[in-house]
Amino acid sequence: MKITNICCIGAGYVGGPTMAVIAKKNPHIKVTIVDINAERIAAWNDEDVSKLPIYEPGLAEIVKETRGKNLFFSTEIDKAINASEMIFISVNTPTKTYGKGKGMAADLKYVELCARNIAEVAKSDKIVVEKSTLPVRTAQAIKSILDNTGNGVKYSILSNPEFLAEGTAIEDLLNPDRVLIGGESEDAIESLANVYGSWVSQDRILRTNVWSSELSKLTANAFLAQRISSINAISELCEKTEANVGEVARAIGMDSRIGSKFLNASIGFGGSCFQKDILNLVYIARSYGLNEVADYWEQVIILNDHQKRRFSDNLISTLYNTVSGKKIAMLGWAFKKDTNDTRESAAIYVADHLLSEQAHIAVYDPKVSEERTQLDLNYLNTRSEEENKDLVKTYSDPYEAAKDAHAIAIMTEWDEFKAFDWQKIYDGMKKPAFIFDGRNILDQKEMEAIGFEYSSIGK
Ligand code: NAD
Ligand code: UGA
């Protein structure tokens, strides 16, 4: 089938950038991204591209170039479904917060709603592409809904998981290591392969069966997260033995079988996906009675929680075992640099722990709003919204955030932090002035020469 019209349901961190790149590289295809969230769609349509709902380097330029030409953002979901030959489902699949599988399984209600919506309104044959990350064998459920509730329309289901990372989404989409397409119908697979073929060479487009494709996505995230937990586990051992985790990472990373990427010890991984996808993998393994497999992967999460906790524990014990009434400046709130996304950011959990010890927190993040910071803390339900508002202040000037602070905690590896006037920050702080570098981005010798008491991860 020659594709001329694509609909994407879900205008989020994946749907937005992915479709923008597909539109840019396929000027002959009309791409419409739809969402039930009218506010989000309005932001995507804002004249001022600095107000797009998602911050990703390079995204605004592509949206500016394609929007209104062959890229459209709309709340008219039924209309866009009907007009398209290919529909991407790119909605959120969070961890369930209720019922069976609570806290572990993926909540597939949004995906199911999309399938029912498509079945209800589609009048011509469609290729339905799973772009969301889904448990292995979800395609079967989608197919069953479409076939049993549809109007006799024929559907081909493809799995096409997304491997982009936030902060580098555009670069990842333009130069993917691979594009993965799982499916039964060769025609449908080739139709999608042609869309990517506009800019991705065919040898990088993998064709597999649906179940391998679905499972490969969960597996890729589990392996990536496992590397971080592995190096973080070693970071704790380094702190006891005077080994340096940076040197260890370099030494092992030069072994081509291990590789050098994803070996940065940190306060623990965050982001909307690693934890949710591993929990989901653990849940699936347990549901097949594979308890050893489940326990093995669960340890990646256990270690990650431990890493966040020991960061805040270390901060408290270093500050003479109390942070009560002390101002702690947190630099960074996003889960990694170059994104405004804060989902599951380690900063939220570290702040929550410090607040429970009655600390006062001053947050500076170049891309995260005060409203977002408060929402993240309120979501945990640890204390009242008024208390969070009282104890946590957000600053647009890092020097103000650090003024009179007892300690600085670096939570996100934003490049600009390295270029701060650290002498000025030191001069404004209470003494002794502590830095807890959760991202190992500052130079220890330089900081100590200024007068800071500096500690980092794994050194
Ligand atoms: P998101 O929350 O940013 O966006 C999802 C959007 O879907 C929301 O705007 C929501 O309003 C919309 N939506 C939900 N139900 C809908 C419905 N029935 N009809 C129309 N719109 C609906 O989520 P995201 O980060 O883009 O993630 C989407 C999926 O992609 C998830 O499965 C995630 O695991 C996966 N993924 C995410 C990333 C990432 O970097 N964020 C990377 C790879 C894969
Ligand atoms: C991750 C994967 O890298 C993507 O391939 C995948 O598509 C995506 O999840 C997803 O499915 O959502 P993302 O979470 O956006 O992407 O960002 P990462 O670069 O993987 O970082 C995740 C977390 O790990 C961040 O908190 C980051 O700071 C941390 N991290 C990363 C480390 O602590 N150390 C490292 O060496 C690398």
Coordinates of C-alpha atoms and ligand atoms in Angstrom, one line a residue:
M1 CA 0.0 0.0 0.0
K2 CA 1.4 3.4 -0.9
I3 CA 1.1 5.6 2.2
T4 CA -0.1 9.2 1.6
N5 CA -1.8 9.9 4.9
I6 CA -0.7 9.0 8.4
C7 CA -2.5 9.6 11.7
C8 CA -0.7 9.4 15.0
I9 CA -2.7 9.1 18.2
G10 CA -0.8 10.7 21.1
A11 CA 1.1 14.0 20.8
G12 CA 3.6 13.3 23.5
Y13 CA 7.4 12.9 23.8
V14 CA 7.4 10.1 21.2
G15 CA 4.4 11.0 18.9
G16 CA 5.5 14.6 18.5
P17 CA 9.2 14.3 17.5
T18 CA 8.7 11.0 15.6
M19 CA 6.0 12.3 13.4
A20 CA 7.8 15.6 12.9
V21 CA 10.8 13.7 11.5
I22 CA 8.5 11.4 9.4
A23 CA 6.8 14.5 7.9
K24 CA 10.1 16.3 7.3
K25 CA 11.5 13.3 5.4
N26 CA 8.3 12.5 3.5
P27 CA 6.9 15.7 2.1
H28 CA 4.5 13.7 0.0
I29 CA 2.8 12.2 3.2
K30 CA 0.3 14.2 5.2
V31 CA 0.9 13.5 8.9
T32 CA -1.7 14.4 11.5
I33 CA -1.0 14.1 15.2
V34 CA -4.1 13.9 17.4
D35 CA -4.6 13.9 21.1
I36 CA -7.5 14.1 23.6
N37 CA -5.5 16.8 25.5
A38 CA -6.7 20.0 23.8
E39 CA -4.2 22.1 25.8
R40 CA -1.3 20.1 24.5
I41 CA -2.5 20.3 20.9
A42 CA -2.9 24.1 21.3
A43 CA 0.7 24.3 22.5
W44 CA 1.9 22.3 19.5
N45 CA 0.0 24.8 17.3
D46 CA 1.5 27.9 19.1
E47 CA 2.9 30.4 16.6
D48 CA 5.8 30.8 19.0
V49 CA 7.7 27.5 18.6
S50 CA 9.6 28.2 21.9
K51 CA 6.2 27.3 23.5
L52 CA 5.9 23.8 22.2
P53 CA 4.9 21.4 25.0
I54 CA 8.1 19.4 24.6
Y55 CA 11.7 20.7 24.7
E56 CA 14.1 18.7 22.4
P57 CA 17.1 20.2 20.7
G58 CA 16.3 20.6 17.0
L59 CA 12.5 19.9 17.3
A60 CA 11.2 23.5 17.1
E61 CA 13.1 24.0 13.8
I62 CA 11.5 20.9 12.2
V63 CA 8.0 21.8 13.5
K64 CA 8.4 25.3 12.1
E65 CA 9.5 23.9 8.7
T66 CA 6.7 21.3 8.3
R67 CA 3.7 22.5 10.4
G68 CA 0.8 23.6 8.2
K69 CA 2.5 22.0 5.2
N70 CA 2.3 18.3 5.8
L71 CA 2.4 18.2 9.6
F72 CA -0.8 18.9 11.5
F73 CA -1.8 18.8 15.2
S74 CA -5.5 18.3 15.9
T75 CA -8.1 17.2 18.4
E76 CA -10.3 15.8 15.7
I77 CA -9.3 12.2 16.3
D78 CA -12.1 10.5 14.3
K79 CA -11.5 12.6 11.2
A80 CA -7.8 11.9 11.2
I81 CA -8.3 8.2 11.7
N82 CA -10.7 8.1 8.8
A83 CA -8.5 10.0 6.4
S84 CA -5.4 7.9 7.0
E85 CA -4.1 4.6 5.6
M86 CA -1.7 4.1 8.5
I87 CA -2.4 4.9 12.2
F88 CA 0.4 5.0 14.9
I89 CA -0.7 4.4 18.5
S90 CA 1.7 6.5 20.5
V91 CA -0.2 6.9 23.8
N92 CA 1.1 6.5 27.3
T93 CA 1.4 3.1 28.9
P94 CA 2.2 3.9 32.5
T95 CA 2.5 1.4 35.4
K96 CA -0.9 0.4 36.7
T97 CA -1.9 2.2 39.9
Y98 CA -4.9 0.0 40.7
G99 CA -6.2 -3.5 40.6
K100 CA -4.4 -6.6 39.4
G101 CA -0.8 -5.9 38.7
K102 CA -0.9 -2.6 40.6
G103 CA 2.6 -1.1 40.7
M104 CA 4.0 -3.6 38.2
A105 CA 2.0 -4.2 35.0
A106 CA 1.6 -1.7 32.2
D107 CA -1.8 0.0 32.2
L108 CA -3.1 -0.6 28.7
K109 CA -6.4 1.2 29.0
Y110 CA -5.3 4.1 26.8
V111 CA -4.1 1.7 24.1
E112 CA -7.4 -0.2 24.2
L113 CA -9.3 3.0 24.0
C114 CA -7.4 3.9 20.8
A115 CA -8.2 0.4 19.3
R116 CA -11.9 0.8 20.1
N117 CA -11.9 4.4 18.7
I118 CA -10.3 3.1 15.5
A119 CA -12.7 0.2 15.2
E120 CA -15.7 2.4 15.8
V121 CA -14.9 5.0 13.1
A122 CA -12.8 3.4 10.4
K123 CA -14.4 2.8 7.1
S124 CA -11.4 1.7 5.0
D125 CA -8.6 -0.8 5.5
K126 CA -5.9 0.4 7.9
I127 CA -2.4 -0.5 9.0
V128 CA -2.3 0.0 12.8
V129 CA 1.2 0.5 14.2
E130 CA 2.0 0.0 17.8
K131 CA 4.5 2.8 18.6
S132 CA 3.9 2.8 22.4
T133 CA 6.0 0.3 24.4
L134 CA 3.8 -2.6 25.1
P135 CA 3.9 -6.0 26.9
V136 CA 4.7 -8.9 24.6
R137 CA 1.5 -10.2 23.0
T138 CA -0.4 -7.0 23.1
A139 CA -0.9 -7.0 19.4
Q140 CA -3.1 -10.0 19.8
A141 CA -5.5 -8.0 22.1
I142 CA -5.5 -5.0 19.7
K143 CA -6.3 -7.3 16.7
S144 CA -9.1 -9.0 18.7
I145 CA -10.7 -5.7 19.5
L146 CA -10.4 -4.4 15.9
D147 CA -11.7 -7.6 14.3
N148 CA -14.6 -8.1 16.7
T149 CA -15.8 -4.5 17.1
G150 CA -14.9 -3.1 13.7
N151 CA -17.2 -2.6 10.6
G152 CA -15.7 -5.3 8.6
V153 CA -12.7 -3.2 7.8
K154 CA -9.4 -5.2 7.4
Y155 CA -6.6 -4.4 9.8
S156 CA -2.9 -5.2 9.7
I157 CA -1.1 -4.8 13.1
L158 CA 2.6 -3.9 13.2
S159 CA 4.9 -3.4 16.1
N160 CA 7.3 -0.6 15.6
P161 CA 8.8 0.3 19.0
E162 CA 10.6 3.6 19.4
F163 CA 14.2 3.6 20.7
L164 CA 14.8 7.4 20.9
A165 CA 16.2 8.9 24.1
E166 CA 14.9 12.2 25.3
G167 CA 17.3 15.1 24.9
T168 CA 18.7 13.5 21.7
A169 CA 15.4 12.5 20.2
I170 CA 15.8 14.3 16.9
E171 CA 19.4 13.1 16.4
D172 CA 18.3 9.5 17.3
L173 CA 15.4 9.7 14.9
L174 CA 17.5 11.1 12.0
N175 CA 20.2 8.5 12.5
P176 CA 18.7 5.5 14.2
D177 CA 20.9 2.5 15.0
R178 CA 18.0 0.5 13.7
V179 CA 14.3 0.6 13.0
L180 CA 12.4 -2.4 14.1
I181 CA 9.2 -3.6 12.4
G182 CA 7.4 -6.7 13.6
G183 CA 4.4 -8.0 11.8
E184 CA 2.6 -10.8 9.9
S185 CA 1.6 -9.1 6.7
E186 CA 4.6 -8.5 4.4
D187 CA 2.8 -5.8 2.5
A188 CA 2.1 -3.9 5.7
I189 CA 5.7 -4.3 6.8
E190 CA 7.0 -3.0 3.5
S191 CA 4.6 0.0 3.5
L192 CA 6.0 1.1 6.8
A193 CA 9.6 0.2 5.8
N194 CA 9.1 2.6 2.8
V195 CA 8.1 5.5 5.1
Y196 CA 11.4 5.0 7.0
G197 CA 13.2 4.2 3.8
S198 CA 13.1 7.9 2.9
W199 CA 16.0 8.5 5.1
V200 CA 17.1 5.2 6.8
S201 CA 19.0 2.6 4.8
Q202 CA 17.3 -0.7 4.3
D203 CA 19.9 -2.7 6.1
R204 CA 19.1 -0.8 9.3
I205 CA 15.4 -1.7 9.0
L206 CA 14.9 -5.0 10.8
R207 CA 11.8 -7.1 10.1
T208 CA 10.8 -9.7 12.7
N209 CA 7.7 -11.4 14.0
V210 CA 5.4 -9.2 16.2
W211 CA 6.3 -10.9 19.4
S212 CA 10.1 -10.5 19.0
S213 CA 9.6 -6.9 18.2
E214 CA 7.4 -6.2 21.3
L215 CA 9.8 -8.1 23.5
S216 CA 12.9 -6.5 22.0
K217 CA 11.8 -3.1 23.2
L218 CA 11.4 -4.2 26.8
T219 CA 14.6 -6.1 26.6
A220 CA 16.6 -3.1 25.2
N221 CA 15.4 -0.9 28.0
A222 CA 16.1 -3.6 30.6
F223 CA 19.7 -4.1 29.3
L224 CA 20.3 -0.3 29.3
A225 CA 19.0 0.2 32.8
Q226 CA 20.9 -2.9 34.0
R227 CA 24.2 -1.2 32.9
I228 CA 23.4 1.8 35.0
S229 CA 22.6 -0.3 38.0
S230 CA 25.7 -2.3 37.5
I231 CA 28.0 0.7 37.4
N232 CA 26.1 2.3 40.3
A233 CA 26.6 -0.9 42.4
I234 CA 30.3 -0.7 41.7
S235 CA 30.3 3.1 42.6
E236 CA 29.3 2.1 46.2
L237 CA 32.2 -0.3 46.3
C238 CA 34.5 2.3 45.0
E239 CA 33.6 4.7 47.8
K240 CA 34.7 2.0 50.3
T241 CA 37.9 1.0 48.6
E242 CA 39.4 4.3 47.2
A243 CA 38.9 3.0 43.7
N244 CA 37.5 5.7 41.3
V245 CA 34.3 4.7 39.4
G246 CA 35.2 7.0 36.5
E247 CA 38.6 5.1 36.1
V248 CA 36.9 1.7 36.4
A249 CA 34.3 2.6 33.8
R250 CA 37.0 3.8 31.4
A251 CA 39.0 0.7 32.0
I252 CA 36.1 -1.7 31.4
G253 CA 34.5 0.3 28.7
M254 CA 37.6 0.0 26.4
D255 CA 36.9 -3.7 26.2
S256 CA 35.0 -3.8 22.9
R257 CA 32.8 -6.5 24.3
I258 CA 31.6 -4.2 27.1
G259 CA 31.6 -0.9 25.3
S260 CA 32.0 2.6 26.8
K261 CA 28.5 4.0 26.6
F262 CA 26.0 4.1 29.5
L263 CA 28.6 3.6 32.2
N264 CA 28.1 6.9 34.0
A265 CA 27.5 6.4 37.7
S266 CA 24.8 8.7 38.9
I267 CA 22.1 9.3 41.5
G268 CA 20.2 6.6 39.8
F269 CA 18.3 6.5 36.5
G270 CA 15.0 8.3 36.1
G271 CA 12.7 8.9 33.1
S272 CA 9.2 7.6 32.3
C273 CA 10.3 4.3 30.8
F274 CA 13.2 2.3 32.4
Q275 CA 11.4 1.6 35.7
K276 CA 8.0 1.1 34.1
D277 CA 9.3 -1.2 31.4
I278 CA 11.4 -3.3 33.8
L279 CA 8.5 -3.6 36.3
N280 CA 6.4 -4.8 33.3
L281 CA 9.0 -7.3 32.3
V282 CA 9.2 -8.6 35.9
Y283 CA 5.4 -8.9 35.9
I284 CA 5.2 -10.7 32.6
A285 CA 8.0 -13.2 33.8
R286 CA 6.1 -13.8 37.0
S287 CA 2.8 -14.3 35.2
Y288 CA 4.5 -17.2 33.3
G289 CA 5.9 -18.6 36.7
L290 CA 9.4 -17.6 35.8
N291 CA 10.4 -16.4 39.2
E292 CA 14.2 -16.5 38.8
V293 CA 13.9 -14.4 35.7
A294 CA 11.6 -12.0 37.5
D295 CA 13.9 -11.7 40.5
Y296 CA 17.0 -11.2 38.3
W297 CA 15.5 -8.1 36.6
E298 CA 13.8 -6.8 39.7
Q299 CA 17.2 -6.3 41.2
V300 CA 17.9 -3.5 38.7
I301 CA 15.1 -1.5 40.2
I302 CA 16.0 -2.4 43.8
L303 CA 19.6 -1.2 43.2
N304 CA 18.3 2.0 41.6
D305 CA 16.1 2.8 44.5
H306 CA 19.1 2.1 46.8
Q307 CA 21.3 4.5 44.8
K308 CA 18.8 7.4 45.2
R309 CA 18.3 6.7 48.9
R310 CA 22.0 6.5 49.7
F311 CA 22.6 9.8 48.0
S312 CA 20.2 11.6 50.3
D313 CA 21.4 9.6 53.3
N314 CA 25.0 10.6 52.6
L315 CA 24.0 14.2 52.3
I316 CA 22.2 14.2 55.6
S317 CA 24.9 12.4 57.5
T318 CA 27.6 14.7 56.1
L319 CA 25.6 17.7 57.2
Y320 CA 26.1 16.6 60.8
N321 CA 23.1 14.3 60.7
T322 CA 20.5 17.0 60.4
V323 CA 19.1 19.0 57.5
S324 CA 16.2 20.4 59.6
G325 CA 15.7 24.0 58.7
K326 CA 18.8 24.0 56.4
K327 CA 18.6 25.3 52.8
I328 CA 19.7 22.8 50.2
A329 CA 20.0 24.1 46.7
M330 CA 19.2 21.4 44.1
L331 CA 20.6 22.1 40.7
G332 CA 18.5 20.3 38.1
W333 CA 15.1 18.7 38.4
A334 CA 14.8 17.1 34.9
F335 CA 15.7 13.4 34.8
K336 CA 18.5 14.1 32.4
K337 CA 19.9 17.1 30.6
D338 CA 18.4 18.7 27.5
T339 CA 14.8 17.8 28.3
N340 CA 12.0 19.4 30.3
D341 CA 10.7 15.9 31.3
T342 CA 10.8 15.2 35.0
R343 CA 9.0 11.9 35.1
E344 CA 10.6 9.6 37.7
S345 CA 13.4 12.0 38.1
A346 CA 15.8 11.0 40.9
A347 CA 15.5 14.7 42.1
I348 CA 11.9 14.1 43.1
Y349 CA 12.7 11.3 45.4
V350 CA 15.9 12.9 46.9
A351 CA 13.9 16.1 47.6
D352 CA 11.1 14.1 49.2
H353 CA 13.5 12.4 51.5
L354 CA 15.2 15.7 52.5
L355 CA 11.8 17.3 53.0
S356 CA 10.8 14.6 55.4
E357 CA 13.9 15.6 57.4
Q358 CA 12.6 19.2 57.3
A359 CA 15.0 20.6 54.8
H360 CA 14.2 23.7 52.8
I361 CA 14.8 23.1 49.2
A362 CA 15.7 25.7 46.5
V363 CA 15.4 24.3 42.9
Y364 CA 17.1 25.7 39.8
D365 CA 16.5 24.0 36.5
P366 CA 16.8 25.8 33.2
K367 CA 13.8 24.0 31.6
V368 CA 11.5 22.9 34.4
S369 CA 8.7 25.2 35.8
E370 CA 7.8 25.8 39.4
E371 CA 4.3 24.3 38.7
R372 CA 5.9 21.1 37.4
T373 CA 8.2 20.8 40.5
Q374 CA 5.2 21.2 42.8
L375 CA 3.1 18.7 40.9
D376 CA 5.8 16.1 41.0
L377 CA 6.1 16.4 44.8
N378 CA 2.3 16.6 45.4
Y379 CA 1.9 13.4 43.4
L380 CA 3.9 11.5 46.0
N381 CA 1.3 12.5 48.6
T382 CA 3.9 12.6 51.4
R383 CA 2.8 15.9 52.8
S384 CA 0.2 18.6 52.1
E385 CA 0.4 20.8 49.0
E386 CA 0.8 23.8 51.3
E387 CA 3.8 22.3 53.0
N388 CA 5.5 21.5 49.7
K389 CA 4.8 25.1 48.5
D390 CA 6.3 26.4 51.8
L391 CA 9.4 24.2 51.8
V392 CA 10.3 24.1 48.1
K393 CA 11.1 27.3 46.2
T394 CA 12.0 27.5 42.6
Y395 CA 14.5 30.1 41.3
S396 CA 15.2 31.4 37.8
D397 CA 18.7 32.5 38.9
P398 CA 21.1 29.7 40.2
Y399 CA 23.1 32.2 42.3
E400 CA 19.9 33.2 44.2
A401 CA 19.1 29.5 44.6
A402 CA 22.5 28.8 46.2
K403 CA 22.5 31.9 48.3
D404 CA 22.7 31.0 52.0
A405 CA 22.5 27.3 51.2
H406 CA 24.3 24.8 53.4
A407 CA 24.7 22.4 50.5
I408 CA 24.3 22.1 46.8
A409 CA 23.1 18.9 45.3
I410 CA 23.6 18.4 41.5
M411 CA 20.8 16.3 40.2
T412 CA 20.9 16.8 36.5
E413 CA 24.0 17.1 34.3
W414 CA 23.0 20.3 32.5
D415 CA 26.1 21.6 30.6
E416 CA 25.6 25.2 31.9
F417 CA 26.3 24.1 35.5
K418 CA 30.0 23.5 34.6
A419 CA 30.3 27.1 33.5
F420 CA 28.8 28.7 36.6
D421 CA 30.9 31.1 38.6
W422 CA 31.6 28.6 41.4
Q423 CA 33.6 31.2 43.4
K424 CA 30.5 33.4 43.5
I425 CA 28.3 30.5 44.5
Y426 CA 30.8 29.6 47.3
D427 CA 31.0 33.2 48.5
G428 CA 27.2 33.3 48.9
M429 CA 26.8 30.0 50.8
K430 CA 26.9 29.1 54.5
K431 CA 30.2 27.6 55.6
P432 CA 31.4 24.9 55.4
A433 CA 29.9 24.9 51.9
F434 CA 29.1 21.4 50.7
I435 CA 28.6 20.1 47.1
F436 CA 27.1 16.7 46.5
D437 CA 27.7 16.1 42.8
G438 CA 25.2 13.4 41.8
R439 CA 26.4 13.5 38.2
N440 CA 30.2 13.7 38.6
I441 CA 30.3 16.8 36.4
L442 CA 32.5 19.1 38.4
D443 CA 36.3 19.1 38.9
Q444 CA 37.0 18.0 42.4
K445 CA 40.4 19.7 42.7
E446 CA 38.9 23.0 41.4
M447 CA 36.0 22.9 43.8
E448 CA 38.3 22.0 46.7
A449 CA 40.7 24.9 45.7
I450 CA 37.7 27.3 46.0
G451 CA 37.0 25.9 49.5
F452 CA 34.1 23.6 48.9
E453 CA 33.7 20.3 50.7
Y454 CA 33.1 18.2 47.6
S455 CA 31.7 14.7 47.3
S456 CA 30.6 12.8 44.2
I457 CA 29.5 9.3 43.3
G458 CA 31.9 6.5 43.4
K459 CA 35.1 8.3 44.4
Ligands
NAD1 P1 3.2 11.1 26.8 O1 2.5 10.9 28.0 O2 4.2 12.2 26.6 O3 2.2 11.2 25.5 C1 1.1 10.4 25.4 C2 -0.1 11.2 24.8 O4 -1.2 10.3 24.5 C3 -0.7 12.2 25.8 O5 -0.6 13.5 25.3 C4 -2.1 11.8 26.0 O6 -3.0 12.8 26.2 C5 -2.4 11.0 24.7 N1 -3.5 10.1 24.8 C6 -3.7 9.1 25.8 N2 -4.8 8.4 25.5 C7 -5.3 8.9 24.3 C8 -6.4 8.6 23.5 N3 -7.2 7.6 23.8 N4 -6.7 9.3 22.4 C9 -5.8 10.3 22.1 N5 -4.7 10.7 22.8 C10 -4.5 10.0 23.9 O7 3.9 9.7 26.5 P2 5.3 9.4 25.7 O8 6.5 9.7 26.5 O9 5.2 10.0 24.4 O10 5.3 7.8 25.6 C11 4.3 7.2 24.7 C12 4.7 5.7 24.6 O11 6.0 5.6 24.0 C13 4.8 5.0 25.9 O12 4.4 3.6 25.7 C14 6.3 5.0 26.2 O13 6.7 3.8 26.9 C15 6.9 4.9 24.8 N6 8.3 5.4 24.6 C16 8.6 6.6 25.2 C17 9.8 7.2 25.0 C18 10.2 8.5 25.7 O14 11.4 8.9 25.5 N7 9.3 9.2 26.3 C19 10.8 6.5 24.2 C20 10.4 5.3 23.6 C21 9.1 4.8 23.8
UGA2 C1 15.7 5.5 27.4 C2 16.5 4.7 26.3 O1 17.8 5.2 26.3 C3 15.8 4.8 24.9 O2 16.5 4.0 24.0 C4 14.3 4.4 25.0 O3 13.7 4.6 23.8 C5 13.7 5.2 26.1 O4 14.3 5.1 27.4 C6 12.2 4.8 26.3 O5 11.8 3.7 26.0 O6 11.6 5.7 26.9 P1 15.6 8.0 28.1 O7 14.9 7.5 29.3 O8 14.9 9.1 27.4 O9 15.8 6.9 27.0 O10 17.0 8.5 28.4 P2 18.4 7.8 28.8 O11 19.5 8.5 28.1 O12 18.3 6.3 28.5 O13 18.5 8.1 30.3 C7 17.7 7.4 31.3 C8 18.2 7.7 32.7 O14 19.4 7.0 32.9 C9 18.5 9.2 33.0 O15 18.1 9.5 34.3 C10 20.0 9.3 32.8 O16 20.5 10.4 33.5 C11 20.4 8.0 33.4 N1 21.8 7.5 33.0 C12 22.0 7.3 31.7 C13 22.7 7.3 33.9 O17 22.5 7.5 35.1 N2 24.0 6.8 33.5 C14 24.2 6.6 32.2 O18 25.4 6.2 31.8 C15 23.2 6.8 31.2

